[in-house]
mmCIF file with all atom_site columns, C-alpha atoms in Angstrom:
data_model
loop_
_atom_site.group_PDB
_atom_site.id
_atom_site.type_symbol
_atom_site.label_atom_id
_atom_site.label_alt_id
_atom_site.label_comp_id
_atom_site.label_asym_id
_atom_site.label_entity_id
_atom_site.label_seq_id
_atom_site.pdbx_PDB_ins_code
_atom_site.Cartn_x
_atom_site.Cartn_y
_atom_site.Cartn_z
_atom_site.occupancy
_atom_site.B_iso_or_equiv
_atom_site.pdbx_formal_charge
_atom_site.auth_seq_id
_atom_site.auth_comp_id
_atom_site.auth_asym_id
_atom_site.auth_atom_id
_atom_site.pdbx_PDB_model_num
ATOM 1   C CA . ASP A 1 1   ? 14.837 12.246  14.547  1.00 60.00 ? 28  ASP A CA 1
ATOM 2   C CA . ALA A 1 2   ? 13.861 15.115  11.788  1.00 62.00 ? 29  ALA A CA 1
ATOM 3   C CA . LYS A 1 3   ? 11.134 15.065  9.626   1.00 87.00 ? 30  LYS A CA 1
ATOM 4   C CA . THR A 1 4   ? 11.681 15.638  6.025   1.00 93.00 ? 31  THR A CA 1
ATOM 5   C CA . THR A 1 5   ? 9.163  16.912  3.228   1.00 94.00 ? 32  THR A CA 1
ATOM 6   C CA . GLN A 1 6   ? 9.626  15.531  -0.614  1.00 96.00 ? 33  GLN A CA 1
ATOM 7   C CA . PRO A 1 7   ? 7.477  16.579  -3.579  1.00 97.00 ? 34  PRO A CA 1
ATOM 8   C CA . PRO A 1 8   ? 5.463  13.689  -3.976  1.00 96.00 ? 35  PRO A CA 1
ATOM 9   C CA . SER A 1 9   ? 6.329  13.413  -7.609  1.00 97.00 ? 36  SER A CA 1
ATOM 10  C CA . MET A 1 10  ? 9.020  14.529  -10.720 1.00 97.00 ? 37  MET A CA 1
ATOM 11  C CA . ASP A 1 11  ? 9.841  13.845  -13.935 1.00 97.00 ? 38  ASP A CA 1
ATOM 12  C CA . CYS A 1 12  ? 13.150 13.920  -15.839 1.00 96.00 ? 39  CYS A CA 1
ATOM 13  C CA . ALA A 1 13  ? 14.406 13.836  -19.403 1.00 97.00 ? 40  ALA A CA 1
ATOM 14  C CA . GLU A 1 14  ? 16.570 11.174  -20.227 1.00 97.00 ? 41  GLU A CA 1
ATOM 15  C CA . GLY A 1 15  ? 20.263 12.343  -20.339 1.00 96.00 ? 42  GLY A CA 1
ATOM 16  C CA . ARG A 1 16  ? 19.389 15.184  -18.184 1.00 96.00 ? 43  ARG A CA 1
ATOM 17  C CA . ALA A 1 17  ? 20.198 16.068  -14.779 1.00 97.00 ? 44  ALA A CA 1
ATOM 18  C CA . ALA A 1 18  ? 17.705 15.071  -11.972 1.00 98.00 ? 45  ALA A CA 1
ATOM 19  C CA . ASN A 1 19  ? 17.630 17.361  -9.218  1.00 98.00 ? 46  ASN A CA 1
ATOM 20  C CA . LEU A 1 20  ? 15.208 16.150  -6.208  1.00 98.00 ? 47  LEU A CA 1
ATOM 21  C CA . PRO A 1 21  ? 14.828 18.783  -3.384  1.00 97.00 ? 48  PRO A CA 1
ATOM 22  C CA . CYS A 1 22  ? 14.539 17.625  0.263   1.00 97.00 ? 49  CYS A CA 1
ATOM 23  C CA . ASN A 1 23  ? 13.054 19.684  3.257   1.00 96.00 ? 50  ASN A CA 1
ATOM 24  C CA . HIS A 1 24  ? 14.374 18.921  6.641   1.00 94.00 ? 51  HIS A CA 1
ATOM 25  C CA . SER A 1 25  ? 14.122 22.435  8.428   1.00 93.00 ? 52  SER A CA 1
ATOM 26  C CA . THR A 1 26  ? 14.357 20.503  12.063  1.00 90.00 ? 53  THR A CA 1
ATOM 27  C CA . ILE A 1 27  ? 17.245 18.875  11.409  1.00 90.00 ? 54  ILE A CA 1
ATOM 28  C CA . SER A 1 28  ? 19.790 18.587  14.390  1.00 86.00 ? 55  SER A CA 1
ATOM 29  C CA . GLY A 1 29  ? 23.553 19.029  14.389  1.00 85.00 ? 56  GLY A CA 1
ATOM 30  C CA . ASN A 1 30  ? 24.227 15.130  14.658  1.00 81.00 ? 57  ASN A CA 1
ATOM 31  C CA . GLU A 1 31  ? 21.986 14.033  12.521  1.00 85.00 ? 58  GLU A CA 1
ATOM 32  C CA . TYR A 1 32  ? 22.915 12.707  8.611   1.00 88.00 ? 59  TYR A CA 1
ATOM 33  C CA . VAL A 1 33  ? 21.068 12.989  5.960   1.00 92.00 ? 60  VAL A CA 1
ATOM 34  C CA . TYR A 1 34  ? 20.577 9.963   4.010   1.00 92.00 ? 61  TYR A CA 1
ATOM 35  C CA . TRP A 1 35  ? 18.951 9.395   0.344   1.00 95.00 ? 62  TRP A CA 1
ATOM 36  C CA . TYR A 1 36  ? 17.733 5.494   -0.759  1.00 95.00 ? 63  TYR A CA 1
ATOM 37  C CA . ARG A 1 37  ? 16.076 4.789   -3.862  1.00 96.00 ? 64  ARG A CA 1
ATOM 38  C CA . GLN A 1 38  ? 13.314 2.123   -4.245  1.00 96.00 ? 65  GLN A CA 1
ATOM 39  C CA . ILE A 1 39  ? 12.975 0.621   -8.054  1.00 95.00 ? 66  ILE A CA 1
ATOM 40  C CA . HIS A 1 40  ? 9.793  -1.157  -8.539  1.00 89.00 ? 67  HIS A CA 1
ATOM 41  C CA . SER A 1 41  ? 9.463  -3.976  -6.115  1.00 81.00 ? 68  SER A CA 1
ATOM 42  C CA . GLN A 1 42  ? 12.715 -3.932  -5.291  1.00 92.00 ? 69  GLN A CA 1
ATOM 43  C CA . GLY A 1 43  ? 14.419 -3.781  -1.831  1.00 94.00 ? 70  GLY A CA 1
ATOM 44  C CA . PRO A 1 44  ? 15.316 -0.074  -0.910  1.00 94.00 ? 71  PRO A CA 1
ATOM 45  C CA . GLN A 1 45  ? 19.015 0.878   -2.036  1.00 93.00 ? 72  GLN A CA 1
ATOM 46  C CA . TYR A 1 46  ? 21.218 3.026   -0.539  1.00 91.00 ? 73  TYR A CA 1
ATOM 47  C CA . ILE A 1 47  ? 22.449 5.912   -2.497  1.00 94.00 ? 74  ILE A CA 1
ATOM 48  C CA . ILE A 1 48  ? 24.232 8.235   -0.642  1.00 93.00 ? 75  ILE A CA 1
ATOM 49  C CA . HIS A 1 49  ? 24.688 10.414  2.899   1.00 91.00 ? 76  HIS A CA 1
ATOM 50  C CA . GLY A 1 50  ? 26.240 13.328  4.373   1.00 92.00 ? 77  GLY A CA 1
ATOM 51  C CA . LEU A 1 51  ? 26.520 15.714  7.315   1.00 90.00 ? 78  LEU A CA 1
ATOM 52  C CA . LYS A 1 52  ? 26.984 19.247  5.968   1.00 90.00 ? 79  LYS A CA 1
ATOM 53  C CA . ASN A 1 53  ? 29.678 18.747  3.175   1.00 89.00 ? 80  ASN A CA 1
ATOM 54  C CA . ASN A 1 54  ? 28.440 18.307  -0.365  1.00 94.00 ? 81  ASN A CA 1
ATOM 55  C CA . GLU A 1 55  ? 29.349 14.484  -0.937  1.00 95.00 ? 82  GLU A CA 1
ATOM 56  C CA . THR A 1 56  ? 29.591 12.883  -4.563  1.00 96.00 ? 83  THR A CA 1
ATOM 57  C CA . ASN A 1 57  ? 29.883 8.861   -5.335  1.00 93.00 ? 84  ASN A CA 1
ATOM 58  C CA . GLU A 1 58  ? 29.751 7.215   -8.298  1.00 93.00 ? 85  GLU A CA 1
ATOM 59  C CA . MET A 1 59  ? 25.477 6.937   -8.059  1.00 93.00 ? 86  MET A CA 1
ATOM 60  C CA . ALA A 1 60  ? 24.964 10.552  -7.542  1.00 97.00 ? 87  ALA A CA 1
ATOM 61  C CA . SER A 1 61  ? 25.843 14.141  -5.577  1.00 97.00 ? 88  SER A CA 1
ATOM 62  C CA . LEU A 1 62  ? 24.549 15.507  -2.458  1.00 97.00 ? 89  LEU A CA 1
ATOM 63  C CA . ILE A 1 63  ? 24.284 19.110  -1.916  1.00 97.00 ? 90  ILE A CA 1
ATOM 64  C CA . ILE A 1 64  ? 23.547 20.364  1.690   1.00 96.00 ? 91  ILE A CA 1
ATOM 65  C CA . THR A 1 65  ? 22.718 23.974  1.927   1.00 96.00 ? 92  THR A CA 1
ATOM 66  C CA . GLU A 1 66  ? 24.984 25.982  4.166   1.00 95.00 ? 93  GLU A CA 1
ATOM 67  C CA . ASP A 1 67  ? 22.030 26.056  6.982   1.00 95.00 ? 94  ASP A CA 1
ATOM 68  C CA . ARG A 1 68  ? 21.430 22.416  6.755   1.00 95.00 ? 95  ARG A CA 1
ATOM 69  C CA . LYS A 1 69  ? 18.060 22.984  5.976   1.00 95.00 ? 96  LYS A CA 1
ATOM 70  C CA . SER A 1 70  ? 17.409 21.407  3.042   1.00 96.00 ? 97  SER A CA 1
ATOM 71  C CA . SER A 1 71  ? 19.547 19.214  0.219   1.00 97.00 ? 98  SER A CA 1
ATOM 72  C CA . THR A 1 72  ? 18.996 18.148  -3.045  1.00 98.00 ? 99  THR A CA 1
ATOM 73  C CA . LEU A 1 73  ? 19.991 15.053  -4.681  1.00 98.00 ? 100 LEU A CA 1
ATOM 74  C CA . ILE A 1 74  ? 21.226 15.107  -7.956  1.00 98.00 ? 101 ILE A CA 1
ATOM 75  C CA . LEU A 1 75  ? 21.511 12.350  -10.785 1.00 97.00 ? 102 LEU A CA 1
ATOM 76  C CA . PRO A 1 76  ? 23.610 13.731  -13.073 1.00 96.00 ? 103 PRO A CA 1
ATOM 77  C CA . HIS A 1 77  ? 22.468 11.759  -16.227 1.00 95.00 ? 104 HIS A CA 1
ATOM 78  C CA . ALA A 1 78  ? 19.375 9.872   -15.933 1.00 96.00 ? 105 ALA A CA 1
ATOM 79  C CA . THR A 1 79  ? 18.676 6.989   -17.480 1.00 97.00 ? 106 THR A CA 1
ATOM 80  C CA . LEU A 1 80  ? 15.291 4.806   -17.667 1.00 97.00 ? 107 LEU A CA 1
ATOM 81  C CA . ARG A 1 81  ? 16.668 2.614   -14.885 1.00 95.00 ? 108 ARG A CA 1
ATOM 82  C CA . ASP A 1 82  ? 16.639 5.700   -12.590 1.00 97.00 ? 109 ASP A CA 1
ATOM 83  C CA . THR A 1 83  ? 12.736 5.618   -12.472 1.00 97.00 ? 110 THR A CA 1
ATOM 84  C CA . ALA A 1 84  ? 12.232 4.801   -8.843  1.00 97.00 ? 111 ALA A CA 1
ATOM 85  C CA . VAL A 1 85  ? 11.043 6.509   -5.503  1.00 97.00 ? 112 VAL A CA 1
ATOM 86  C CA . TYR A 1 86  ? 13.820 8.265   -3.967  1.00 97.00 ? 113 TYR A CA 1
ATOM 87  C CA . TYR A 1 87  ? 13.732 8.867   -0.157  1.00 96.00 ? 114 TYR A CA 1
ATOM 88  C CA . CYS A 1 88  ? 14.925 11.391  2.055   1.00 95.00 ? 115 CYS A CA 1
ATOM 89  C CA . ILE A 1 89  ? 15.929 10.455  5.787   1.00 92.00 ? 116 ILE A CA 1
ATOM 90  C CA . VAL A 1 90  ? 17.379 12.286  8.272   1.00 88.00 ? 117 VAL A CA 1
ATOM 91  C CA . ARG A 1 91  ? 18.856 10.214  11.320  1.00 81.00 ? 118 ARG A CA 1
ATOM 92  C CA . ALA A 1 92  ? 21.350 10.910  14.298  1.00 70.00 ? 119 ALA A CA 1
ATOM 93  C CA . TYR A 1 93  ? 24.591 9.072   14.322  1.00 62.00 ? 120 TYR A CA 1
ATOM 94  C CA . GLY A 1 94  ? 24.421 7.358   17.833  1.00 58.00 ? 121 GLY A CA 1
ATOM 95  C CA . SER A 1 95  ? 20.451 7.627   18.127  1.00 51.00 ? 122 SER A CA 1
ATOM 96  C CA . SER A 1 96  ? 18.886 6.025   21.147  1.00 51.00 ? 123 SER A CA 1
ATOM 97  C CA . ASN A 1 97  ? 17.061 4.356   18.346  1.00 50.00 ? 124 ASN A CA 1
ATOM 98  C CA . THR A 1 98  ? 19.876 2.668   17.009  1.00 59.00 ? 125 THR A CA 1
ATOM 99  C CA . GLY A 1 99  ? 19.886 2.091   13.603  1.00 61.00 ? 126 GLY A CA 1
ATOM 100 C CA . LYS A 1 100 ? 16.389 3.049   12.912  1.00 72.00 ? 127 LYS A CA 1
ATOM 101 C CA . LEU A 1 101 ? 15.658 4.456   9.317   1.00 80.00 ? 128 LEU A CA 1
ATOM 102 C CA . ILE A 1 102 ? 11.959 6.264   8.897   1.00 83.00 ? 129 ILE A CA 1
ATOM 103 C CA . PHE A 1 103 ? 10.780 6.492   5.538   1.00 89.00 ? 130 PHE A CA 1
ATOM 104 C CA . GLY A 1 104 ? 8.371  8.976   4.155   1.00 88.00 ? 131 GLY A CA 1
ATOM 105 C CA . GLN A 1 105 ? 6.435  8.867   1.363   1.00 90.00 ? 132 GLN A CA 1
ATOM 106 C CA . GLY A 1 106 ? 9.373  9.893   -0.956  1.00 95.00 ? 133 GLY A CA 1
ATOM 107 C CA . THR A 1 107 ? 9.464  11.397  -4.345  1.00 97.00 ? 134 THR A CA 1
ATOM 108 C CA . THR A 1 108 ? 8.500  9.269   -7.581  1.00 97.00 ? 135 THR A CA 1
ATOM 109 C CA . LEU A 1 109 ? 10.809 10.147  -10.080 1.00 98.00 ? 136 LEU A CA 1
ATOM 110 C CA . GLN A 1 110 ? 9.684  9.154   -14.064 1.00 97.00 ? 137 GLN A CA 1
ATOM 111 C CA . VAL A 1 111 ? 12.632 9.449   -16.618 1.00 97.00 ? 138 VAL A CA 1
ATOM 112 C CA . LYS A 1 112 ? 10.972 9.780   -20.083 1.00 96.00 ? 139 LYS A CA 1
ATOM 113 C CA . PRO A 1 113 ? 12.664 8.995   -23.000 1.00 95.00 ? 140 PRO A CA 1
ATOM 114 C CA . ASP B 2 1   ? 26.843 -13.584 -3.745  1.00 67.00 ? 2   ASP B CA 1
ATOM 115 C CA . THR B 2 2   ? 23.687 -12.061 -2.426  1.00 72.00 ? 3   THR B CA 1
ATOM 116 C CA . ALA B 2 3   ? 24.458 -9.983  0.590   1.00 92.00 ? 4   ALA B CA 1
ATOM 117 C CA . VAL B 2 4   ? 21.301 -9.852  2.194   1.00 96.00 ? 5   VAL B CA 1
ATOM 118 C CA . SER B 2 5   ? 19.202 -12.909 0.943   1.00 96.00 ? 6   SER B CA 1
ATOM 119 C CA . GLN B 2 6   ? 15.271 -13.643 2.093   1.00 96.00 ? 7   GLN B CA 1
ATOM 120 C CA . THR B 2 7   ? 13.149 -16.697 1.722   1.00 96.00 ? 8   THR B CA 1
ATOM 121 C CA . PRO B 2 8   ? 10.714 -17.352 0.290   1.00 97.00 ? 9   PRO B CA 1
ATOM 122 C CA . LYS B 2 9   ? 10.422 -14.586 -2.390  1.00 96.00 ? 10  LYS B CA 1
ATOM 123 C CA . TYR B 2 10  ? 6.726  -15.384 -2.518  1.00 97.00 ? 11  TYR B CA 1
ATOM 124 C CA . LEU B 2 11  ? 4.169  -16.755 -0.026  1.00 97.00 ? 12  LEU B CA 1
ATOM 125 C CA . VAL B 2 12  ? 0.718  -17.155 -0.267  1.00 97.00 ? 13  VAL B CA 1
ATOM 126 C CA . THR B 2 13  ? -1.055 -18.948 2.352   1.00 97.00 ? 14  THR B CA 1
ATOM 127 C CA . GLN B 2 14  ? -4.699 -18.909 4.139   1.00 97.00 ? 15  GLN B CA 1
ATOM 128 C CA . MET B 2 15  ? -6.000 -16.745 6.819   1.00 97.00 ? 16  MET B CA 1
ATOM 129 C CA . GLY B 2 16  ? -5.164 -18.730 10.214  1.00 97.00 ? 17  GLY B CA 1
ATOM 130 C CA . ASN B 2 17  ? -2.030 -20.370 9.034   1.00 97.00 ? 18  ASN B CA 1
ATOM 131 C CA . ASP B 2 18  ? 1.248  -20.196 10.639  1.00 97.00 ? 19  ASP B CA 1
ATOM 132 C CA . LYS B 2 19  ? 4.168  -18.657 8.514   1.00 97.00 ? 20  LYS B CA 1
ATOM 133 C CA . SER B 2 20  ? 7.989  -18.014 8.558   1.00 97.00 ? 21  SER B CA 1
ATOM 134 C CA . ILE B 2 21  ? 10.190 -16.067 6.283   1.00 97.00 ? 22  ILE B CA 1
ATOM 135 C CA . LYS B 2 22  ? 14.008 -16.026 6.720   1.00 97.00 ? 23  LYS B CA 1
ATOM 136 C CA . CYS B 2 23  ? 16.555 -13.963 6.546   1.00 97.00 ? 24  CYS B CA 1
ATOM 137 C CA . GLU B 2 24  ? 20.540 -14.206 6.157   1.00 97.00 ? 25  GLU B CA 1
ATOM 138 C CA . GLN B 2 25  ? 23.081 -11.645 6.010   1.00 96.00 ? 26  GLN B CA 1
ATOM 139 C CA . ASN B 2 26  ? 26.852 -12.092 4.625   1.00 95.00 ? 27  ASN B CA 1
ATOM 140 C CA . LEU B 2 27  ? 28.190 -8.582  5.409   1.00 92.00 ? 28  LEU B CA 1
ATOM 141 C CA . GLY B 2 28  ? 29.473 -9.174  8.688   1.00 90.00 ? 29  GLY B CA 1
ATOM 142 C CA . HIS B 2 29  ? 27.119 -6.678  10.077  1.00 89.00 ? 30  HIS B CA 1
ATOM 143 C CA . ASP B 2 30  ? 25.881 -6.260  13.603  1.00 87.00 ? 31  ASP B CA 1
ATOM 144 C CA . THR B 2 31  ? 22.193 -5.092  12.892  1.00 88.00 ? 32  THR B CA 1
ATOM 145 C CA . MET B 2 32  ? 19.053 -6.714  11.158  1.00 92.00 ? 33  MET B CA 1
ATOM 146 C CA . TYR B 2 33  ? 15.916 -5.389  11.050  1.00 92.00 ? 34  TYR B CA 1
ATOM 147 C CA . TRP B 2 34  ? 12.517 -6.565  9.551   1.00 94.00 ? 35  TRP B CA 1
ATOM 148 C CA . TYR B 2 35  ? 10.454 -3.997  7.689   1.00 94.00 ? 36  TYR B CA 1
ATOM 149 C CA . LYS B 2 36  ? 6.971  -4.264  6.199   1.00 95.00 ? 37  LYS B CA 1
ATOM 150 C CA . GLN B 2 37  ? 5.771  -2.028  3.136   1.00 95.00 ? 38  GLN B CA 1
ATOM 151 C CA . ASP B 2 38  ? 2.028  -2.178  2.736   1.00 90.00 ? 39  ASP B CA 1
ATOM 152 C CA . SER B 2 39  ? -0.189 -1.745  -0.226  1.00 85.00 ? 40  SER B CA 1
ATOM 153 C CA . LYS B 2 40  ? -0.061 2.201   -0.014  1.00 82.00 ? 41  LYS B CA 1
ATOM 154 C CA . LYS B 2 41  ? 4.038  1.612   -0.271  1.00 84.00 ? 42  LYS B CA 1
ATOM 155 C CA . PHE B 2 42  ? 4.643  3.042   3.316   1.00 87.00 ? 43  PHE B CA 1
ATOM 156 C CA . LEU B 2 43  ? 7.853  1.351   4.635   1.00 91.00 ? 44  LEU B CA 1
ATOM 157 C CA . LYS B 2 44  ? 7.566  0.943   8.520   1.00 91.00 ? 45  LYS B CA 1
ATOM 158 C CA . ILE B 2 45  ? 10.371 -0.778  10.585  1.00 90.00 ? 46  ILE B CA 1
ATOM 159 C CA . MET B 2 46  ? 8.722  -3.703  12.542  1.00 92.00 ? 47  MET B CA 1
ATOM 160 C CA . PHE B 2 47  ? 11.618 -5.146  14.693  1.00 90.00 ? 48  PHE B CA 1
ATOM 161 C CA . SER B 2 48  ? 15.728 -4.426  15.139  1.00 89.00 ? 49  SER B CA 1
ATOM 162 C CA . TYR B 2 49  ? 18.197 -7.062  16.707  1.00 89.00 ? 50  TYR B CA 1
ATOM 163 C CA . ASN B 2 50  ? 21.569 -5.917  17.310  1.00 85.00 ? 51  ASN B CA 1
ATOM 164 C CA . ASN B 2 51  ? 24.193 -8.781  17.938  1.00 81.00 ? 52  ASN B CA 1
ATOM 165 C CA . LYS B 2 52  ? 21.013 -11.260 18.746  1.00 81.00 ? 53  LYS B CA 1
ATOM 166 C CA . GLU B 2 53  ? 19.314 -8.518  20.852  1.00 84.00 ? 54  GLU B CA 1
ATOM 167 C CA . LEU B 2 54  ? 16.317 -7.398  20.329  1.00 86.00 ? 55  LEU B CA 1
ATOM 168 C CA . ILE B 2 55  ? 16.602 -3.568  20.358  1.00 82.00 ? 56  ILE B CA 1
ATOM 169 C CA . ILE B 2 56  ? 13.453 -1.895  18.210  1.00 78.00 ? 57  ILE B CA 1
ATOM 170 C CA . ASN B 2 57  ? 9.769  -3.329  19.066  1.00 81.00 ? 58  ASN B CA 1
ATOM 171 C CA . GLU B 2 58  ? 8.036  -1.376  17.242  1.00 82.00 ? 59  GLU B CA 1
ATOM 172 C CA . THR B 2 59  ? 3.743  -1.628  17.674  1.00 78.00 ? 60  THR B CA 1
ATOM 173 C CA . VAL B 2 60  ? 3.241  -4.964  16.157  1.00 87.00 ? 61  VAL B CA 1
ATOM 174 C CA . PRO B 2 61  ? 0.649  -7.455  17.231  1.00 90.00 ? 62  PRO B CA 1
ATOM 175 C CA . ASN B 2 62  ? 2.335  -10.322 19.141  1.00 91.00 ? 63  ASN B CA 1
ATOM 176 C CA . ARG B 2 63  ? 1.869  -12.735 16.606  1.00 95.00 ? 64  ARG B CA 1
ATOM 177 C CA . PHE B 2 64  ? 4.507  -11.746 14.918  1.00 95.00 ? 65  PHE B CA 1
ATOM 178 C CA . SER B 2 65  ? 7.685  -12.848 16.898  1.00 93.00 ? 66  SER B CA 1
ATOM 179 C CA . PRO B 2 66  ? 11.452 -12.439 15.190  1.00 93.00 ? 67  PRO B CA 1
ATOM 180 C CA . LYS B 2 67  ? 14.230 -14.833 15.882  1.00 93.00 ? 68  LYS B CA 1
ATOM 181 C CA . SER B 2 68  ? 18.054 -14.035 15.599  1.00 93.00 ? 69  SER B CA 1
ATOM 182 C CA . PRO B 2 69  ? 20.172 -17.710 16.243  1.00 92.00 ? 70  PRO B CA 1
ATOM 183 C CA . ASP B 2 70  ? 23.097 -15.851 15.589  1.00 92.00 ? 71  ASP B CA 1
ATOM 184 C CA . LYS B 2 71  ? 23.956 -12.136 14.020  1.00 89.00 ? 72  LYS B CA 1
ATOM 185 C CA . ALA B 2 72  ? 23.924 -13.181 10.682  1.00 94.00 ? 73  ALA B CA 1
ATOM 186 C CA . HIS B 2 73  ? 20.085 -14.659 10.691  1.00 96.00 ? 74  HIS B CA 1
ATOM 187 C CA . LEU B 2 74  ? 16.919 -13.009 11.706  1.00 95.00 ? 75  LEU B CA 1
ATOM 188 C CA . ASN B 2 75  ? 13.591 -14.816 11.058  1.00 96.00 ? 76  ASN B CA 1
ATOM 189 C CA . LEU B 2 76  ? 10.334 -13.373 11.167  1.00 96.00 ? 77  LEU B CA 1
ATOM 190 C CA . HIS B 2 77  ? 7.394  -15.953 12.466  1.00 97.00 ? 78  HIS B CA 1
ATOM 191 C CA . ILE B 2 78  ? 3.599  -14.958 12.202  1.00 96.00 ? 79  ILE B CA 1
ATOM 192 C CA . ASN B 2 79  ? 1.027  -17.111 14.031  1.00 96.00 ? 80  ASN B CA 1
ATOM 193 C CA . SER B 2 80  ? -2.577 -16.812 12.955  1.00 97.00 ? 81  SER B CA 1
ATOM 194 C CA . LEU B 2 81  ? -2.059 -15.184 9.572   1.00 97.00 ? 82  LEU B CA 1
ATOM 195 C CA . GLU B 2 82  ? -4.974 -12.259 8.731   1.00 96.00 ? 83  GLU B CA 1
ATOM 196 C CA . LEU B 2 83  ? -5.992 -11.065 5.661   1.00 96.00 ? 84  LEU B CA 1
ATOM 197 C CA . GLY B 2 84  ? -4.147 -7.720  6.740   1.00 94.00 ? 85  GLY B CA 1
ATOM 198 C CA . ASP B 2 85  ? -0.963 -9.200  6.921   1.00 95.00 ? 86  ASP B CA 1
ATOM 199 C CA . SER B 2 86  ? -0.652 -9.292  3.377   1.00 96.00 ? 87  SER B CA 1
ATOM 200 C CA . ALA B 2 87  ? 2.291  -7.093  2.346   1.00 96.00 ? 88  ALA B CA 1
ATOM 201 C CA . VAL B 2 88  ? 6.109  -7.292  1.167   1.00 97.00 ? 89  VAL B CA 1
ATOM 202 C CA . TYR B 2 89  ? 8.697  -7.734  4.025   1.00 97.00 ? 90  TYR B CA 1
ATOM 203 C CA . PHE B 2 90  ? 11.908 -6.598  3.553   1.00 97.00 ? 91  PHE B CA 1
ATOM 204 C CA . CYS B 2 91  ? 14.904 -7.839  6.052   1.00 96.00 ? 92  CYS B CA 1
ATOM 205 C CA . ALA B 2 92  ? 17.798 -5.431  6.036   1.00 94.00 ? 93  ALA B CA 1
ATOM 206 C CA . SER B 2 93  ? 21.296 -5.196  7.952   1.00 92.00 ? 94  SER B CA 1
ATOM 207 C CA . SER B 2 94  ? 23.788 -2.090  8.781   1.00 87.00 ? 95  SER B CA 1
ATOM 208 C CA . GLN B 2 95  ? 26.833 -1.987  10.515  1.00 82.00 ? 96  GLN B CA 1
ATOM 209 C CA . VAL B 2 96  ? 25.537 0.421   13.567  1.00 70.00 ? 97  VAL B CA 1
ATOM 210 C CA . ALA B 2 97  ? 28.536 0.097   15.704  1.00 62.00 ? 98  ALA B CA 1
ATOM 211 C CA . ASN B 2 98  ? 30.477 2.389   13.011  1.00 58.00 ? 99  ASN B CA 1
ATOM 212 C CA . LEU B 2 99  ? 27.765 4.428   11.752  1.00 51.00 ? 100 LEU B CA 1
ATOM 213 C CA . LYS B 2 100 ? 29.475 7.296   10.975  1.00 54.00 ? 101 LYS B CA 1
ATOM 214 C CA . ALA B 2 101 ? 31.412 5.425   8.305   1.00 51.00 ? 102 ALA B CA 1
ATOM 215 C CA . ASN B 2 102 ? 28.383 3.278   7.636   1.00 55.00 ? 103 ASN B CA 1
ATOM 216 C CA . TYR B 2 103 ? 27.098 3.263   3.886   1.00 56.00 ? 104 TYR B CA 1
ATOM 217 C CA . GLY B 2 104 ? 23.636 2.417   5.065   1.00 76.00 ? 105 GLY B CA 1
ATOM 218 C CA . TYR B 2 105 ? 21.415 -0.165  5.250   1.00 87.00 ? 106 TYR B CA 1
ATOM 219 C CA . THR B 2 106 ? 21.548 -2.960  2.841   1.00 91.00 ? 107 THR B CA 1
ATOM 220 C CA . PHE B 2 107 ? 18.099 -4.456  1.988   1.00 94.00 ? 108 PHE B CA 1
ATOM 221 C CA . GLY B 2 108 ? 16.857 -8.050  0.765   1.00 96.00 ? 109 GLY B CA 1
ATOM 222 C CA . SER B 2 109 ? 14.507 -8.579  -2.197  1.00 95.00 ? 110 SER B CA 1
ATOM 223 C CA . GLY B 2 110 ? 11.674 -8.483  0.088   1.00 96.00 ? 111 GLY B CA 1
ATOM 224 C CA . THR B 2 111 ? 8.945  -11.557 0.438   1.00 97.00 ? 112 THR B CA 1
ATOM 225 C CA . ARG B 2 112 ? 5.577  -10.686 -0.614  1.00 96.00 ? 113 ARG B CA 1
ATOM 226 C CA . LEU B 2 113 ? 3.027  -12.166 1.444   1.00 97.00 ? 114 LEU B CA 1
ATOM 227 C CA . THR B 2 114 ? -0.631 -12.598 0.268   1.00 97.00 ? 115 THR B CA 1
ATOM 228 C CA . VAL B 2 115 ? -3.213 -14.391 2.877   1.00 97.00 ? 116 VAL B CA 1
ATOM 229 C CA . VAL B 2 116 ? -6.364 -15.295 1.546   1.00 96.00 ? 117 VAL B CA 1
#
């Protein structure tokens, strides 16, 4: 599975959009981009995933560049409860390491009042 | 209803003891996992079971032995506990058979193991 690069930390003002970038320049054609977050001391929580089209759900939007080498997770109106570590992960559908998610260091997002 | 539940939530034990952590999921998923998160906060996969069959076994000391009595349960037994085993252990599940529609893993809330 391809590796990802994320900034170690970011700040965001409450009520503003939080834009979390992720580079995955070695991504393969059959690899999806997944985003998870881990709020302090809790288990990681699924946010969103996509292959090549932009995706939106009730939690966030995922923008994937046309060459698929990078993506951005957007939290449209960040709240204090969005303070967490955000992980960008790429993995293949049907990978021989079936179901295996590899977590990097992630981005610690601090939402400030 | 809790989707993935782990017990106990906290476990403090002495070096050399043997302990077990239990995990149950009620999502009907076909695959379950154990992850370890150490003091530096790295999340690393340890084991994965698909329909009770071991499919992922990372480089983990053989003091750690997972057991899956059925596809809704995955327990972790640890023999001869060491100080370095102190960590938070997360159980997770997913439906691998239909990964394209997969909404990802569902994680439990973790078991904080402290070995003294």
